[in-house]
């Protein structure tokens, strides 16, 4: 059943670690069945309760899943492996349009902003006990959130959007709880949920956002949380429309105990209006990352939400990193106030590239999707074959398996570095 790999250990921690190492190294593959608990206990000479505890730990870590009489098996996408490993090795001479990165030419220079932030730090050093949030960042962020219709709430700064999501999920949910996510969805989020011991349940998504009937179905079935991307959805480019937002608010009002998390990473690179869902449920969080507009290496996101959620997040953050560097926060303030990103121009640049690619594919009888942001999603009948043929033709695209749960195969193309001369080829 397990080929050449032998699970070892006498205690639950040793047994679970043995399985996790094998999954991480590839010796145990996704979907591979594990021995029944009594059989493994007999083989190892331990009590069946010990194996049961090991398997429980592995389930909570998102490494394995148990399906009744079918027994336990390695998850199709175990948290140990990570979806980032589902990618194409890009040989020399092949154009990489798979990475999901912004166009470096559209990112602002960081030197002047950090120099100004460092000079301010020399004049006003941040010491233990100082506020974790730069006052000017708090003021600027709150003003823009107000203008976009996001309800008033406390504010925190985290090390990027995924850090914020992890902290919010951990603040409310317990292992085994179900989290509703868009399908297809951001691969890192699909890794994070099972890594926290939570279960992912899929809701369909079209150009206007999550499908209300799907959301209603999974919430009625017991999903405790819903994660929604407001604009520039990765990988489909979906953006919440006003009618779709109204329909989703109506669904959420029927399930007020749902934990709602909104990701607005398209802030400052998308010129479509925001239609937030925040405030419809008792507990909610709204996240804005600086990564796409100012650069991924800044590792900064602004988080707001209801007072209970933010109290829990900030309390736990104080016991860990404490705060996100105020030097970085001050640099972002300088980038923000200096108008270093021309949002209409950046959105138009990405829009021209998306529309040119989608139009050229349509001329060839191929449907593709990308309403906003920097990615185009292309359904294909044979994902592996499409990726391989494109690689042979000199183009590395992202396999849809990095983003899919149950949705049909597809590939993602990042248009950030595509020029007009690239579209035809």
mmCIF file of C-alpha atoms in Angstrom:
data_model
loop_
_atom_site.group_PDB
_atom_site.id
_atom_site.type_symbol
_atom_site.label_atom_id
_atom_site.label_comp_id
_atom_site.label_asym_id
_atom_site.label_seq_id
_atom_site.Cartn_x
_atom_site.Cartn_y
_atom_site.Cartn_z
ATOM 1 C CA UNK A 1 0.000 0.000 0.000
ATOM 2 C CA UNK A 2 2.827 2.420 0.859
ATOM 3 C CA UNK A 3 5.445 1.126 -1.543
ATOM 4 C CA UNK A 4 8.906 1.248 -0.017
ATOM 5 C CA UNK A 5 8.102 3.779 2.695
ATOM 6 C CA UNK A 6 7.702 2.500 6.251
ATOM 7 C CA UNK A 7 5.932 4.667 8.808
ATOM 8 C CA UNK A 8 7.893 4.696 12.053
ATOM 9 C CA UNK A 9 7.515 5.929 15.627
ATOM 10 C CA UNK A 10 6.320 4.908 19.074
ATOM 11 C CA UNK A 11 4.464 8.051 20.112
ATOM 12 C CA UNK A 12 1.779 10.030 18.280
ATOM 13 C CA UNK A 13 4.169 12.922 17.597
ATOM 14 C CA UNK A 14 6.806 10.594 16.116
ATOM 15 C CA UNK A 15 4.278 8.773 13.914
ATOM 16 C CA UNK A 16 2.725 11.992 12.583
ATOM 17 C CA UNK A 17 6.192 13.454 11.942
ATOM 18 C CA UNK A 18 7.184 10.308 10.021
ATOM 19 C CA UNK A 19 4.164 10.656 7.724
ATOM 20 C CA UNK A 20 4.636 14.404 7.305
ATOM 21 C CA UNK A 21 8.303 13.980 6.331
ATOM 22 C CA UNK A 22 7.337 11.406 3.709
ATOM 23 C CA UNK A 23 4.656 13.673 2.244
ATOM 24 C CA UNK A 24 7.065 16.603 2.112
ATOM 25 C CA UNK A 25 9.746 14.520 0.365
ATOM 26 C CA UNK A 26 7.298 12.965 -2.100
ATOM 27 C CA UNK A 27 7.707 9.417 -0.778
ATOM 28 C CA UNK A 28 3.995 9.515 0.075
ATOM 29 C CA UNK A 29 2.054 11.033 -2.797
ATOM 30 C CA UNK A 30 -1.195 13.041 -2.839
ATOM 31 C CA UNK A 31 -4.175 10.689 -2.737
ATOM 32 C CA UNK A 32 -2.137 7.754 -1.411
ATOM 33 C CA UNK A 33 -3.957 5.643 1.197
ATOM 34 C CA UNK A 34 -2.570 5.207 4.708
ATOM 35 C CA UNK A 35 -2.903 1.939 6.648
ATOM 36 C CA UNK A 36 -5.993 1.445 8.813
ATOM 37 C CA UNK A 37 -5.271 2.598 12.349
ATOM 38 C CA UNK A 38 -5.456 -0.860 13.936
ATOM 39 C CA UNK A 39 -3.223 -2.346 11.268
ATOM 40 C CA UNK A 40 -0.556 0.344 11.708
ATOM 41 C CA UNK A 41 -0.806 0.096 15.509
ATOM 42 C CA UNK A 42 -0.163 -3.647 15.314
ATOM 43 C CA UNK A 43 2.748 -3.150 12.941
ATOM 44 C CA UNK A 44 4.355 -0.538 15.225
ATOM 45 C CA UNK A 45 3.483 -2.337 18.453
ATOM 46 C CA UNK A 46 1.559 0.598 19.910
ATOM 47 C CA UNK A 47 -1.944 1.221 21.191
ATOM 48 C CA UNK A 48 -4.490 2.066 18.427
ATOM 49 C CA UNK A 49 -5.296 5.259 20.339
ATOM 50 C CA UNK A 50 -1.722 6.406 19.686
ATOM 51 C CA UNK A 51 -2.178 6.021 15.927
ATOM 52 C CA UNK A 52 -5.584 7.688 16.156
ATOM 53 C CA UNK A 53 -3.963 10.697 17.856
ATOM 54 C CA UNK A 54 -1.257 10.827 15.154
ATOM 55 C CA UNK A 55 -3.839 10.741 12.371
ATOM 56 C CA UNK A 56 -5.859 13.444 14.127
ATOM 57 C CA UNK A 57 -2.774 15.680 14.254
ATOM 58 C CA UNK A 58 -2.141 15.091 10.549
ATOM 59 C CA UNK A 59 -5.737 15.985 9.697
ATOM 60 C CA UNK A 60 -5.542 19.193 11.727
ATOM 61 C CA UNK A 61 -2.340 20.146 9.940
ATOM 62 C CA UNK A 62 -3.973 19.609 6.561
ATOM 63 C CA UNK A 63 -1.703 16.705 5.591
ATOM 64 C CA UNK A 64 -4.289 13.903 5.374
ATOM 65 C CA UNK A 65 -8.052 13.546 5.113
ATOM 66 C CA UNK A 66 -10.401 10.831 6.342
ATOM 67 C CA UNK A 67 -13.470 9.737 4.386
ATOM 68 C CA UNK A 68 -15.411 7.178 6.442
ATOM 69 C CA UNK A 69 -14.939 3.619 5.279
ATOM 70 C CA UNK A 70 -12.487 4.763 2.603
ATOM 71 C CA UNK A 71 -10.044 5.371 5.417
ATOM 72 C CA UNK A 72 -7.317 8.004 5.582
ATOM 73 C CA UNK A 73 -5.231 9.215 2.691
ATOM 74 C CA UNK A 74 -2.839 12.017 1.846
ATOM 75 C CA UNK A 75 -4.732 15.132 0.797
ATOM 76 C CA UNK A 76 -4.818 15.926 -2.912
ATOM 77 C CA UNK A 77 -3.033 19.182 -2.021
ATOM 78 C CA UNK A 78 -1.395 18.522 1.366
ATOM 79 C CA UNK A 79 -0.336 21.586 3.328
ATOM 80 C CA UNK A 80 3.140 20.066 3.616
ATOM 81 C CA UNK A 81 3.782 20.349 -0.109
ATOM 82 C CA UNK A 82 2.238 23.720 -0.951
ATOM 83 C CA UNK A 83 0.713 24.717 -4.253
ATOM 84 C CA UNK A 84 3.755 26.791 -5.179
ATOM 85 C CA UNK A 85 5.398 23.486 -6.043
ATOM 86 C CA UNK A 86 2.792 23.029 -8.805
ATOM 87 C CA UNK A 87 4.647 25.110 -11.324
ATOM 88 C CA UNK A 88 6.662 24.941 -14.497
ATOM 89 C CA UNK A 89 10.456 24.985 -14.520
ATOM 90 C CA UNK A 90 11.263 27.804 -16.913
ATOM 91 C CA UNK A 91 14.204 26.902 -19.193
ATOM 92 C CA UNK A 92 16.535 29.585 -20.490
ATOM 93 C CA UNK A 93 15.043 31.428 -23.430
ATOM 94 C CA UNK A 94 11.419 30.767 -22.412
ATOM 95 C CA UNK A 95 9.196 33.742 -21.504
ATOM 96 C CA UNK A 96 7.731 33.398 -18.013
ATOM 97 C CA UNK A 97 4.111 34.590 -17.873
ATOM 98 C CA UNK A 98 3.243 32.375 -14.921
ATOM 99 C CA UNK A 99 4.503 34.169 -11.823
ATOM 100 C CA UNK A 100 1.659 36.547 -10.908
ATOM 101 C CA UNK A 101 4.033 39.458 -10.314
ATOM 102 C CA UNK A 102 3.293 43.107 -11.099
ATOM 103 C CA UNK A 103 5.189 44.842 -13.883
ATOM 104 C CA UNK A 104 8.393 46.227 -12.304
ATOM 105 C CA UNK A 105 8.157 49.193 -14.691
ATOM 106 C CA UNK A 106 4.845 50.185 -13.064
ATOM 107 C CA UNK A 107 6.214 50.022 -9.499
ATOM 108 C CA UNK A 108 7.428 53.282 -7.937
ATOM 109 C CA UNK A 109 11.061 53.812 -6.881
ATOM 110 C CA UNK A 110 11.456 53.012 -3.176
ATOM 111 C CA UNK A 111 14.758 54.771 -2.425
ATOM 112 C CA UNK A 112 13.458 58.301 -1.748
ATOM 113 C CA UNK A 113 10.534 57.051 0.351
ATOM 114 C CA UNK A 114 12.751 54.873 2.547
ATOM 115 C CA UNK A 115 15.360 57.606 2.877
ATOM 116 C CA UNK A 116 12.687 59.992 4.131
ATOM 117 C CA UNK A 117 11.306 57.312 6.482
ATOM 118 C CA UNK A 118 14.783 56.613 7.875
ATOM 119 C CA UNK A 119 15.412 60.322 8.469
ATOM 120 C CA UNK A 120 12.098 60.555 10.312
ATOM 121 C CA UNK A 121 13.127 57.511 12.362
ATOM 122 C CA UNK A 122 16.326 59.290 13.363
ATOM 123 C CA UNK A 123 14.320 62.280 14.550
ATOM 124 C CA UNK A 124 11.455 60.292 16.083
ATOM 125 C CA UNK A 125 12.721 56.821 16.999
ATOM 126 C CA UNK A 126 10.124 54.100 17.516
ATOM 127 C CA UNK A 127 10.738 52.295 20.806
ATOM 128 C CA UNK A 128 9.042 49.544 22.775
ATOM 129 C CA UNK A 129 5.632 50.732 23.855
ATOM 130 C CA UNK A 130 5.146 52.973 20.830
ATOM 131 C CA UNK A 131 1.964 52.692 18.793
ATOM 132 C CA UNK A 132 2.090 49.708 16.407
ATOM 133 C CA UNK A 133 0.463 51.782 13.650
ATOM 134 C CA UNK A 134 1.965 54.918 12.120
ATOM 135 C CA UNK A 135 -0.531 57.740 12.840
ATOM 136 C CA UNK A 136 -0.296 59.138 9.295
ATOM 137 C CA UNK A 137 -0.939 55.679 7.823
ATOM 138 C CA UNK A 138 -3.939 55.278 10.108
ATOM 139 C CA UNK A 139 -5.319 58.631 8.950
ATOM 140 C CA UNK A 140 -4.746 58.003 5.237
ATOM 141 C CA UNK A 141 -6.036 54.431 5.282
ATOM 142 C CA UNK A 142 -9.136 55.355 7.266
ATOM 143 C CA UNK A 143 -9.975 58.211 4.885
ATOM 144 C CA UNK A 144 -9.797 55.943 1.837
ATOM 145 C CA UNK A 145 -11.759 53.167 3.534
ATOM 146 C CA UNK A 146 -14.453 55.708 4.452
ATOM 147 C CA UNK A 147 -14.570 56.964 0.874
ATOM 148 C CA UNK A 148 -14.995 53.397 -0.390
ATOM 149 C CA UNK A 149 -17.862 52.619 1.958
ATOM 150 C CA UNK A 150 -15.982 50.237 4.277
ATOM 151 C CA UNK A 151 -17.560 50.456 7.760
ATOM 152 C CA UNK A 152 -15.696 52.165 10.557
ATOM 153 C CA UNK A 153 -13.575 49.884 12.705
ATOM 154 C CA UNK A 154 -10.193 49.570 14.429
ATOM 155 C CA UNK A 155 -7.118 49.294 12.218
ATOM 156 C CA UNK A 156 -4.043 47.061 12.289
ATOM 157 C CA UNK A 157 -1.024 46.609 10.036
ATOM 158 C CA UNK A 158 0.138 43.087 9.111
ATOM 159 C CA UNK A 159 2.958 41.550 7.088
ATOM 160 C CA UNK A 160 0.916 41.222 3.911
ATOM 161 C CA UNK A 161 -2.579 39.989 3.086
ATOM 162 C CA UNK A 162 -1.968 36.318 3.833
ATOM 163 C CA UNK A 163 -0.630 37.170 7.308
ATOM 164 C CA UNK A 164 -3.829 39.126 7.967
ATOM 165 C CA UNK A 165 -6.035 36.280 6.770
ATOM 166 C CA UNK A 166 -4.203 33.735 8.900
ATOM 167 C CA UNK A 167 -4.578 35.880 11.994
ATOM 168 C CA UNK A 168 -8.287 36.477 11.391
ATOM 169 C CA UNK A 169 -9.063 32.816 10.713
ATOM 170 C CA UNK A 170 -7.093 31.718 13.782
ATOM 171 C CA UNK A 171 -8.898 34.309 15.913
ATOM 172 C CA UNK A 172 -12.307 32.720 15.308
ATOM 173 C CA UNK A 173 -12.124 29.173 13.951
ATOM 174 C CA UNK A 174 -11.130 25.775 15.304
ATOM 175 C CA UNK A 175 -9.620 22.776 13.489
ATOM 176 C CA UNK A 176 -12.241 21.072 11.383
ATOM 177 C CA UNK A 177 -14.295 24.224 10.696
ATOM 178 C CA UNK A 178 -15.173 24.821 7.043
ATOM 179 C CA UNK A 179 -14.041 27.915 5.126
ATOM 180 C CA UNK A 180 -15.786 28.848 1.858
ATOM 181 C CA UNK A 181 -13.365 30.032 -0.828
ATOM 182 C CA UNK A 182 -13.736 30.984 -4.467
ATOM 183 C CA UNK A 183 -12.964 28.252 -6.987
ATOM 184 C CA UNK A 184 -10.588 28.869 -8.668
ATOM 185 C CA UNK A 185 -8.806 30.875 -5.997
ATOM 186 C CA UNK A 186 -5.428 32.174 -4.813
ATOM 187 C CA UNK A 187 -3.151 29.174 -4.352
ATOM 188 C CA UNK A 188 -1.593 30.492 -1.133
ATOM 189 C CA UNK A 189 -5.019 30.788 0.465
ATOM 190 C CA UNK A 190 -5.822 27.216 -0.593
ATOM 191 C CA UNK A 191 -2.613 26.151 1.182
ATOM 192 C CA UNK A 192 -3.263 28.247 4.280
ATOM 193 C CA UNK A 193 -6.724 26.925 5.116
ATOM 194 C CA UNK A 194 -5.762 23.240 5.509
ATOM 195 C CA UNK A 195 -2.475 24.224 7.160
ATOM 196 C CA UNK A 196 -4.596 25.722 9.944
ATOM 197 C CA UNK A 197 -6.504 22.448 10.258
ATOM 198 C CA UNK A 198 -9.558 23.942 8.539
ATOM 199 C CA UNK A 199 -11.570 22.534 5.627
ATOM 200 C CA UNK A 200 -11.960 24.309 2.281
ATOM 201 C CA UNK A 201 -15.330 24.262 0.552
ATOM 202 C CA UNK A 202 -15.651 25.690 -2.934
ATOM 203 C CA UNK A 203 -17.978 28.355 -4.292
ATOM 204 C CA UNK A 204 -18.072 29.135 -7.986
ATOM 205 C CA UNK A 205 -16.951 32.511 -9.313
ATOM 206 C CA UNK A 206 -17.668 34.393 -12.527
ATOM 207 C CA UNK A 207 -16.634 37.843 -13.801
ATOM 208 C CA UNK A 208 -18.786 39.537 -11.135
ATOM 209 C CA UNK A 209 -17.544 37.539 -8.136
ATOM 210 C CA UNK A 210 -18.729 34.553 -6.080
ATOM 211 C CA UNK A 211 -22.009 32.949 -7.130
ATOM 212 C CA UNK A 212 -24.721 33.745 -4.540
ATOM 213 C CA UNK A 213 -26.455 30.364 -4.855
ATOM 214 C CA UNK A 214 -23.174 28.581 -4.142
ATOM 215 C CA UNK A 215 -22.491 30.812 -1.136
ATOM 216 C CA UNK A 216 -26.013 30.204 0.194
ATOM 217 C CA UNK A 217 -25.581 26.438 -0.206
ATOM 218 C CA UNK A 218 -22.243 26.153 1.628
ATOM 219 C CA UNK A 219 -23.265 28.489 4.460
ATOM 220 C CA UNK A 220 -26.484 26.529 4.952
ATOM 221 C CA UNK A 221 -24.353 23.359 5.066
ATOM 222 C CA UNK A 222 -22.306 24.770 7.955
ATOM 223 C CA UNK A 223 -19.353 26.729 6.531
ATOM 224 C CA UNK A 224 -18.135 29.062 9.289
ATOM 225 C CA UNK A 225 -16.248 31.584 7.146
ATOM 226 C CA UNK A 226 -16.272 33.086 3.645
ATOM 227 C CA UNK A 227 -13.277 34.651 1.860
ATOM 228 C CA UNK A 228 -14.080 37.014 -1.030
ATOM 229 C CA UNK A 229 -11.741 38.880 -3.384
ATOM 230 C CA UNK A 230 -13.272 42.265 -4.198
ATOM 231 C CA UNK A 231 -11.232 43.138 -7.297
ATOM 232 C CA UNK A 232 -8.472 41.636 -9.472
ATOM 233 C CA UNK A 233 -9.392 38.129 -8.283
ATOM 234 C CA UNK A 234 -6.497 35.709 -8.666
ATOM 235 C CA UNK A 235 -6.559 33.881 -11.074
ATOM 236 C CA UNK A 236 -9.748 34.933 -12.938
ATOM 237 C CA UNK A 237 -9.638 38.737 -12.719
ATOM 238 C CA UNK A 238 -13.199 38.846 -11.326
ATOM 239 C CA UNK A 239 -14.428 42.021 -9.625
ATOM 240 C CA UNK A 240 -17.524 42.375 -7.462
ATOM 241 C CA UNK A 241 -20.244 44.269 -9.307
ATOM 242 C CA UNK A 242 -22.888 46.322 -7.497
ATOM 243 C CA UNK A 243 -25.714 43.835 -8.253
ATOM 244 C CA UNK A 244 -23.576 40.862 -7.164
ATOM 245 C CA UNK A 245 -22.588 42.639 -3.954
ATOM 246 C CA UNK A 246 -26.272 43.284 -3.160
ATOM 247 C CA UNK A 247 -27.107 39.621 -3.757
ATOM 248 C CA UNK A 248 -24.245 38.438 -1.540
ATOM 249 C CA UNK A 249 -25.196 40.843 1.243
ATOM 250 C CA UNK A 250 -28.713 39.370 1.177
ATOM 251 C CA UNK A 251 -27.261 35.867 1.577
ATOM 252 C CA UNK A 252 -24.960 36.960 4.393
ATOM 253 C CA UNK A 253 -27.787 38.670 6.268
ATOM 254 C CA UNK A 254 -29.405 35.237 6.534
ATOM 255 C CA UNK A 255 -26.153 33.905 8.064
ATOM 256 C CA UNK A 256 -24.997 36.707 10.393
ATOM 257 C CA UNK A 257 -22.594 34.465 12.345
ATOM 258 C CA UNK A 258 -20.412 33.920 9.257
ATOM 259 C CA UNK A 259 -16.851 35.204 9.532
ATOM 260 C CA UNK A 260 -16.408 37.357 6.404
ATOM 261 C CA UNK A 261 -12.915 38.148 5.069
ATOM 262 C CA UNK A 262 -12.502 40.495 2.091
ATOM 263 C CA UNK A 263 -9.265 40.794 0.137
ATOM 264 C CA UNK A 264 -8.791 44.044 -1.786
ATOM 265 C CA UNK A 265 -5.258 43.474 -3.071
ATOM 266 C CA UNK A 266 -6.289 45.271 -6.280
ATOM 267 C CA UNK A 267 -6.249 48.600 -4.425
ATOM 268 C CA UNK A 268 -4.349 51.232 -6.436
ATOM 269 C CA UNK A 269 -3.993 49.040 -9.565
ATOM 270 C CA UNK A 270 -7.710 48.707 -10.410
ATOM 271 C CA UNK A 271 -9.972 51.633 -11.277
ATOM 272 C CA UNK A 272 -13.255 49.724 -10.932
ATOM 273 C CA UNK A 273 -15.307 50.946 -7.951
ATOM 274 C CA UNK A 274 -15.262 48.935 -4.733
ATOM 275 C CA UNK A 275 -18.502 47.288 -3.571
ATOM 276 C CA UNK A 276 -17.662 46.048 -0.060
ATOM 277 C CA UNK A 277 -19.620 43.411 1.840
ATOM 278 C CA UNK A 278 -18.059 44.361 5.179
ATOM 279 C CA UNK A 279 -20.394 44.931 8.101
ATOM 280 C CA UNK A 280 -23.114 42.570 6.882
ATOM 281 C CA UNK A 281 -22.134 39.924 9.469
ATOM 282 C CA UNK A 282 -21.215 40.170 13.150
ATOM 283 C CA UNK A 283 -17.542 39.387 12.506
ATOM 284 C CA UNK A 284 -15.740 40.684 9.443
ATOM 285 C CA UNK A 285 -12.301 41.726 8.225
ATOM 286 C CA UNK A 286 -11.209 43.835 5.251
ATOM 287 C CA UNK A 287 -7.599 43.613 4.009
ATOM 288 C CA UNK A 288 -5.665 45.935 1.694
ATOM 289 C CA UNK A 289 -2.172 44.958 0.624
ATOM 290 C CA UNK A 290 0.549 47.225 -0.738
ATOM 291 C CA UNK A 291 2.123 44.393 -2.757
ATOM 292 C CA UNK A 292 0.606 44.896 -6.212
ATOM 293 C CA UNK A 293 0.827 48.686 -6.304
ATOM 294 C CA UNK A 294 4.090 49.377 -4.459
ATOM 295 C CA UNK A 295 5.982 46.071 -4.555
ATOM 296 C CA UNK A 296 5.697 42.607 -2.980
ATOM 297 C CA UNK A 297 8.806 43.060 -0.821
ATOM 298 C CA UNK A 298 7.152 45.746 1.316
ATOM 299 C CA UNK A 299 5.168 42.971 3.086
ATOM 300 C CA UNK A 300 2.549 45.370 4.365
ATOM 301 C CA UNK A 301 -1.246 45.226 4.505
ATOM 302 C CA UNK A 302 -3.813 47.352 6.285
ATOM 303 C CA UNK A 303 -6.515 45.415 8.132
ATOM 304 C CA UNK A 304 -9.794 46.662 9.569
ATOM 305 C CA UNK A 305 -12.811 44.821 10.936
ATOM 306 C CA UNK A 306 -15.209 44.540 13.845
ATOM 307 C CA UNK A 307 -13.822 45.378 17.281
ATOM 308 C CA UNK A 308 -13.800 41.783 18.598
ATOM 309 C CA UNK A 309 -11.871 40.478 15.578
ATOM 310 C CA UNK A 310 -9.327 43.303 15.644
ATOM 311 C CA UNK A 311 -8.846 43.024 19.413
ATOM 312 C CA UNK A 312 -8.003 39.338 19.018
ATOM 313 C CA UNK A 313 -5.697 39.921 16.066
ATOM 314 C CA UNK A 314 -3.801 42.780 17.692
ATOM 315 C CA UNK A 315 -3.535 40.964 20.998
ATOM 316 C CA UNK A 316 -1.966 37.916 19.367
ATOM 317 C CA UNK A 317 0.257 40.090 17.182
ATOM 318 C CA UNK A 318 1.643 41.795 20.300
ATOM 319 C CA UNK A 319 2.764 38.401 21.581
ATOM 320 C CA UNK A 320 4.511 37.545 18.305
ATOM 321 C CA UNK A 321 6.231 40.078 16.050
ATOM 322 C CA UNK A 322 4.768 42.975 18.033
ATOM 323 C CA UNK A 323 4.339 45.280 15.050
ATOM 324 C CA UNK A 324 5.267 45.763 11.398
ATOM 325 C CA UNK A 325 8.285 48.044 11.093
ATOM 326 C CA UNK A 326 7.257 51.676 11.383
ATOM 327 C CA UNK A 327 10.044 52.505 8.913
ATOM 328 C CA UNK A 328 8.159 50.481 6.305
ATOM 329 C CA UNK A 329 4.872 52.066 7.352
ATOM 330 C CA UNK A 330 6.376 55.549 7.017
ATOM 331 C CA UNK A 331 7.776 54.691 3.590
ATOM 332 C CA UNK A 332 4.325 53.566 2.442
ATOM 333 C CA UNK A 333 2.861 56.823 3.757
ATOM 334 C CA UNK A 334 5.402 58.746 1.684
ATOM 335 C CA UNK A 335 4.610 56.660 -1.426
ATOM 336 C CA UNK A 336 0.911 57.202 -0.791
ATOM 337 C CA UNK A 337 1.039 60.969 -0.225
ATOM 338 C CA UNK A 338 3.517 61.631 -3.044
ATOM 339 C CA UNK A 339 1.142 60.110 -5.576
ATOM 340 C CA UNK A 340 3.849 57.697 -6.709
ATOM 341 C CA UNK A 341 1.241 55.373 -8.257
ATOM 342 C CA UNK A 342 -1.077 56.795 -10.917
ATOM 343 C CA UNK A 343 -3.978 54.373 -10.439
ATOM 344 C CA UNK A 344 -5.863 55.171 -13.685
ATOM 345 C CA UNK A 345 -2.647 54.841 -15.712
ATOM 346 C CA UNK A 346 -1.616 51.558 -14.046
ATOM 347 C CA UNK A 347 -5.123 50.093 -14.377
ATOM 348 C CA UNK A 348 -5.240 51.152 -18.034
ATOM 349 C CA UNK A 349 -1.836 49.565 -18.741
ATOM 350 C CA UNK A 350 -2.895 46.225 -17.312
ATOM 351 C CA UNK A 351 -6.296 46.574 -18.973
ATOM 352 C CA UNK A 352 -4.821 47.065 -22.458
ATOM 353 C CA UNK A 353 -2.710 43.935 -22.076
ATOM 354 C CA UNK A 354 -5.581 41.801 -20.750
ATOM 355 C CA UNK A 355 -8.013 42.941 -23.409
ATOM 356 C CA UNK A 356 -5.494 42.459 -26.214
ATOM 357 C CA UNK A 357 -4.790 38.876 -25.116
ATOM 358 C CA UNK A 358 -8.456 38.022 -24.516
ATOM 359 C CA UNK A 359 -9.402 39.528 -27.884
ATOM 360 C CA UNK A 360 -6.667 37.669 -29.758
ATOM 361 C CA UNK A 361 -7.723 34.394 -28.141
ATOM 362 C CA UNK A 362 -11.378 35.079 -29.037
ATOM 363 C CA UNK A 363 -10.328 35.621 -32.666
ATOM 364 C CA UNK A 364 -8.926 32.088 -32.510
ATOM 365 C CA UNK A 365 -12.068 30.614 -30.961
ATOM 366 C CA UNK A 366 -10.746 30.424 -27.377
ATOM 367 C CA UNK A 367 -12.682 31.845 -24.417
ATOM 368 C CA UNK A 368 -10.682 33.632 -21.717
ATOM 369 C CA UNK A 369 -11.494 35.722 -18.649
ATOM 370 C CA UNK A 370 -9.911 38.761 -17.013
ATOM 371 C CA UNK A 371 -12.110 41.669 -15.973
ATOM 372 C CA UNK A 372 -9.520 43.374 -13.771
ATOM 373 C CA UNK A 373 -5.962 43.080 -12.499
ATOM 374 C CA UNK A 374 -2.994 41.426 -14.130
ATOM 375 C CA UNK A 375 -4.100 37.849 -14.840
ATOM 376 C CA UNK A 376 -6.084 36.055 -17.554
ATOM 377 C CA UNK A 377 -7.742 32.684 -16.908
ATOM 378 C CA UNK A 378 -8.141 30.331 -19.869
ATOM 379 C CA UNK A 379 -10.205 27.128 -19.537
ATOM 380 C CA UNK A 380 -8.598 24.235 -21.410
ATOM 381 C CA UNK A 381 -9.672 20.603 -21.896
ATOM 382 C CA UNK A 382 -6.188 19.221 -21.158
ATOM 383 C CA UNK A 383 -4.263 21.311 -18.642
ATOM 384 C CA UNK A 384 -1.046 19.281 -18.678
ATOM 385 C CA UNK A 385 -1.009 19.156 -22.466
ATOM 386 C CA UNK A 386 -1.656 22.887 -22.792
ATOM 387 C CA UNK A 387 1.147 23.766 -20.372
ATOM 388 C CA UNK A 388 3.560 21.409 -22.151
ATOM 389 C CA UNK A 389 2.730 22.663 -25.648
ATOM 390 C CA UNK A 390 3.027 26.295 -24.617
ATOM 391 C CA UNK A 391 6.378 25.554 -22.984
ATOM 392 C CA UNK A 392 7.601 24.019 -26.230
ATOM 393 C CA UNK A 393 6.442 27.151 -28.021
ATOM 394 C CA UNK A 394 8.490 29.330 -25.670
ATOM 395 C CA UNK A 395 5.887 30.385 -23.090
ATOM 396 C CA UNK A 396 5.705 29.265 -19.445
ATOM 397 C CA UNK A 397 2.160 29.568 -18.045
ATOM 398 C CA UNK A 398 0.802 28.676 -14.605
ATOM 399 C CA UNK A 399 -0.999 25.306 -14.363
ATOM 400 C CA UNK A 400 -4.575 25.725 -13.188
ATOM 401 C CA UNK A 401 -4.041 22.994 -10.578
ATOM 402 C CA UNK A 402 -2.362 25.650 -8.405
ATOM 403 C CA UNK A 403 -5.705 27.439 -8.122
ATOM 404 C CA UNK A 404 -8.460 24.847 -8.554
ATOM 405 C CA UNK A 405 -10.518 22.766 -6.164
ATOM 406 C CA UNK A 406 -13.314 21.321 -8.291
ATOM 407 C CA UNK A 407 -13.501 23.712 -11.210
ATOM 408 C CA UNK A 408 -12.499 22.340 -14.669
ATOM 409 C CA UNK A 409 -8.894 22.606 -15.930
ATOM 410 C CA UNK A 410 -7.386 25.885 -17.019
ATOM 411 C CA UNK A 411 -4.173 27.897 -17.210
ATOM 412 C CA UNK A 412 -3.325 31.348 -15.870
ATOM 413 C CA UNK A 413 -1.332 33.902 -17.828
ATOM 414 C CA UNK A 414 0.087 36.990 -16.100
ATOM 415 C CA UNK A 415 0.010 39.864 -18.580
ATOM 416 C CA UNK A 416 2.269 42.204 -16.586
ATOM 417 C CA UNK A 417 5.249 42.045 -18.925
ATOM 418 C CA UNK A 418 3.434 41.405 -22.209
ATOM 419 C CA UNK A 419 3.890 44.003 -24.900
ATOM 420 C CA UNK A 420 1.701 44.554 -27.936
ATOM 421 C CA UNK A 421 4.243 42.666 -30.023
ATOM 422 C CA UNK A 422 3.868 39.595 -27.791
ATOM 423 C CA UNK A 423 0.122 39.089 -28.190
ATOM 424 C CA UNK A 424 0.091 37.475 -31.642
ATOM 425 C CA UNK A 425 2.920 35.001 -30.959
#
